[in-house]
PDB file of C-alpha atoms in Angstrom:
ATOM      1  CA  MET J   1       0.124   0.021   0.094  1.00  0.00           C
ATOM      2  CA  MET J   2       2.776   2.461   0.792  1.00  0.00           C
ATOM      3  CA  TYR J   3       4.689   1.872  -2.405  1.00  0.00           C
ATOM      4  CA  GLN J   4       1.235   2.158  -4.437  1.00  0.00           C
ATOM      5  CA  GLY J   5       0.647   5.573  -2.515  1.00  0.00           C
ATOM      6  CA  ALA J   6       4.353   6.671  -2.918  1.00  0.00           C
ATOM      7  CA  THR J   7       4.772   7.441   0.519  1.00  0.00           C
ATOM      8  CA  ASP J   8       6.644   5.890   3.754  1.00  0.00           C
ATOM      9  CA  ALA J   9       6.442   5.438   7.386  1.00  0.00           C
ATOM     10  CA  HIS J  10       8.364   8.363   8.384  1.00  0.00           C
ATOM     11  CA  VAL J  11       6.718  10.828  10.709  1.00  0.00           C
ATOM     12  CA  PHE J  12       7.450  14.441  11.566  1.00  0.00           C
ATOM     13  CA  VAL J  13       9.750  14.485  14.735  1.00  0.00           C
ATOM     14  CA  PRO J  14       7.795  15.424  17.763  1.00  0.00           C
ATOM     15  CA  HIS J  15       9.079  18.072  19.932  1.00  0.00           C
ATOM     16  CA  SER J  16       8.645  15.731  22.969  1.00  0.00           C
ATOM     17  CA  ARG J  17      11.579  13.671  21.396  1.00  0.00           C
ATOM     18  CA  PHE J  18      13.634  16.511  19.912  1.00  0.00           C
ATOM     19  CA  ASP J  19      13.342  20.111  19.154  1.00  0.00           C
ATOM     20  CA  THR J  20      14.002  20.226  15.495  1.00  0.00           C
ATOM     21  CA  ASP J  21      13.454  23.907  15.117  1.00  0.00           C
ATOM     22  CA  VAL J  22      16.575  24.493  16.634  1.00  0.00           C
ATOM     23  CA  TYR J  23      18.557  22.663  14.133  1.00  0.00           C
ATOM     24  CA  PHE J  24      16.648  22.284  11.152  1.00  0.00           C
ATOM     25  CA  THR J  25      17.592  24.222   7.885  1.00  0.00           C
ATOM     26  CA  LYS J  26      15.110  25.109   5.378  1.00  0.00           C
ATOM     27  CA  ASP J  27      17.613  25.971   2.755  1.00  0.00           C
ATOM     28  CA  GLY J  28      18.838  22.469   2.362  1.00  0.00           C
ATOM     29  CA  ASP J  29      22.481  22.147   1.189  1.00  0.00           C
ATOM     30  CA  ASN J  30      22.914  25.878   0.928  1.00  0.00           C
ATOM     31  CA  ASP J  31      23.393  26.438   4.672  1.00  0.00           C
ATOM     32  CA  LEU J  32      23.999  22.902   5.836  1.00  0.00           C
ATOM     33  CA  ARG J  33      26.757  22.826   8.420  1.00  0.00           C
ATOM     34  CA  PRO J  34      27.691  19.118   9.070  1.00  0.00           C
ATOM     35  CA  TYR J  35      27.194  17.914  12.423  1.00  0.00           C
ATOM     36  CA  GLU J  36      25.475  21.283  13.478  1.00  0.00           C
ATOM     37  CA  ASN J  37      22.177  21.226  11.737  1.00  0.00           C
ATOM     38  CA  SER J  38      20.128  19.056   9.619  1.00  0.00           C
ATOM     39  CA  TYR J  39      17.882  19.322   6.238  1.00  0.00           C
ATOM     40  CA  HIS J  40      15.141  16.892   7.434  1.00  0.00           C
ATOM     41  CA  HIS J  41      12.907  16.578  10.352  1.00  0.00           C
ATOM     42  CA  HIS J  42      11.255  13.231   9.683  1.00  0.00           C
ATOM     43  CA  GLY J  43      12.024   9.780  10.887  1.00  0.00           C
ATOM     44  CA  GLY J  44      10.835   6.269  11.150  1.00  0.00           C
ATOM     45  CA  LEU J  45       9.822   6.557  14.891  1.00  0.00           C
ATOM     46  CA  CYS J  46       7.814   4.572  17.059  1.00  0.00           C
ATOM     47  CA  SER J  47       5.046   6.410  18.899  1.00  0.00           C
ATOM     48  CA  ASP J  48       5.627   8.499  22.059  1.00  0.00           C
ATOM     49  CA  LYS J  49       3.406   5.890  24.139  1.00  0.00           C
ATOM     50  CA  THR J  50       5.752   3.247  23.065  1.00  0.00           C
ATOM     51  CA  ALA J  51       8.992   5.014  23.754  1.00  0.00           C
ATOM     52  CA  MET J  52       7.918   6.721  26.968  1.00  0.00           C
ATOM     53  CA  CYS J  53       5.435   4.283  28.797  1.00  0.00           C
ATOM     54  CA  PHE J  54       7.671   1.678  30.122  1.00  0.00           C
ATOM     55  CA  ASP J  55       7.113   0.099  33.483  1.00  0.00           C
ATOM     56  CA  HIS J  56      10.608   0.249  34.861  1.00  0.00           C
ATOM     57  CA  LYS J  57       9.757  -0.981  38.269  1.00  0.00           C
ATOM     58  CA  PHE J  58       8.591  -4.231  36.939  1.00  0.00           C
ATOM     59  CA  PHE J  59      11.982  -4.809  35.504  1.00  0.00           C
ATOM     60  CA  GLY J  60      13.695  -3.759  38.724  1.00  0.00           C
ATOM     61  CA  LEU J  61      15.038  -0.485  37.096  1.00  0.00           C
ATOM     62  CA  THR J  62      15.195   2.994  38.303  1.00  0.00           C
ATOM     63  CA  GLN J  63      13.522   5.722  36.252  1.00  0.00           C
ATOM     64  CA  GLU J  64      17.115   7.037  35.521  1.00  0.00           C
ATOM     65  CA  GLU J  65      17.980   3.747  34.072  1.00  0.00           C
ATOM     66  CA  ALA J  66      14.986   3.547  31.900  1.00  0.00           C
ATOM     67  CA  ASP J  67      15.427   6.968  30.715  1.00  0.00           C
ATOM     68  CA  LEU J  68      18.950   6.030  29.452  1.00  0.00           C
ATOM     69  CA  MET J  69      17.811   2.985  27.657  1.00  0.00           C
ATOM     70  CA  MET J  70      16.625   3.031  23.984  1.00  0.00           C
ATOM     71  CA  PRO J  71      13.161   2.097  23.198  1.00  0.00           C
ATOM     72  CA  ALA J  72      14.362  -1.021  21.520  1.00  0.00           C
ATOM     73  CA  HIS J  73      15.786  -2.112  24.684  1.00  0.00           C
ATOM     74  CA  HIS J  74      12.382  -1.455  26.503  1.00  0.00           C
ATOM     75  CA  LYS J  75      10.787  -3.686  23.911  1.00  0.00           C
ATOM     76  CA  VAL J  76      13.450  -6.360  24.335  1.00  0.00           C
ATOM     77  CA  CYS J  77      12.639  -6.386  28.071  1.00  0.00           C
ATOM     78  CA  GLU J  78       8.779  -6.473  27.412  1.00  0.00           C
ATOM     79  CA  VAL J  79       8.659  -8.999  24.447  1.00  0.00           C
ATOM     80  CA  GLY J  80      11.196 -11.176  26.368  1.00  0.00           C
ATOM     81  CA  TYR J  81       9.230 -11.430  29.410  1.00  0.00           C
ATOM     82  CA  GLU J  82       5.960 -11.967  27.388  1.00  0.00           C
ATOM     83  CA  THR J  83       7.642 -14.913  25.667  1.00  0.00           C
ATOM     84  CA  LEU J  84       8.770 -16.352  28.846  1.00  0.00           C
ATOM     85  CA  TYR J  85       5.203 -15.700  30.504  1.00  0.00           C
ATOM     86  CA  ARG J  86       3.480 -17.547  27.355  1.00  0.00           C
ATOM     87  CA  GLY J  87       5.995 -20.310  28.111  1.00  0.00           C
ATOM     88  CA  GLY J  88       4.614 -20.992  31.545  1.00  0.00           C
ATOM     89  CA  TRP J  89       7.311 -18.844  33.311  1.00  0.00           C
ATOM     90  CA  SER J  90       6.424 -16.081  36.006  1.00  0.00           C
ATOM     91  CA  LYS J  91       8.428 -13.520  37.904  1.00  0.00           C
ATOM     92  CA  LYS J  92       8.390 -15.778  40.884  1.00  0.00           C
ATOM     93  CA  THR J  93       9.682 -19.130  38.905  1.00  0.00           C
ATOM     94  CA  LEU J  94      12.184 -16.914  37.045  1.00  0.00           C
ATOM     95  CA  LYS J  95      13.863 -15.529  39.879  1.00  0.00           C
ATOM     96  CA  GLY J  96      17.393 -17.173  40.418  1.00  0.00           C
ATOM     97  CA  ALA J  97      16.774 -18.936  36.974  1.00  0.00           C
ATOM     98  CA  LYS J  98      19.941 -19.409  34.826  1.00  0.00           C
ATOM     99  CA  ILE J  99      18.601 -18.062  31.681  1.00  0.00           C
ATOM    100  CA  LEU J 100      20.795 -16.357  29.121  1.00  0.00           C
ATOM    101  CA  MET J 101      19.881 -13.932  26.302  1.00  0.00           C
ATOM    102  CA  TYR J 102      21.392 -12.593  23.191  1.00  0.00           C
ATOM    103  CA  VAL J 103      20.289  -9.515  21.545  1.00  0.00           C
ATOM    104  CA  GLY J 104      21.631  -8.021  18.389  1.00  0.00           C
ATOM    105  CA  ASP J 105      20.611  -4.312  17.799  1.00  0.00           C
ATOM    106  CA  SER J 106      22.126  -1.580  15.749  1.00  0.00           C
TER     107      SER J 106
END
């Protein structure tokens, strides 16, 4: 559908994530200063709810630790626990279990 509509899934970067007005140049390459400003303000982003509504206490993390994690790391925790839960595990049965998880993310 996106291909037929000649569109993509990129959205305007919301100010709740990053104030693009400070760095955005409307004149493209003409006044672009590499590493100082940008000529685009859209990106492939997950929703604010997905990025900012993480139950850090459930995973034994402080708010500061959760704030320093990327949204992808939040998803690893959430989906990882969901997978274990669906496999019959609970927080109680997981405590002390020797489980190793490998994650590749770039």
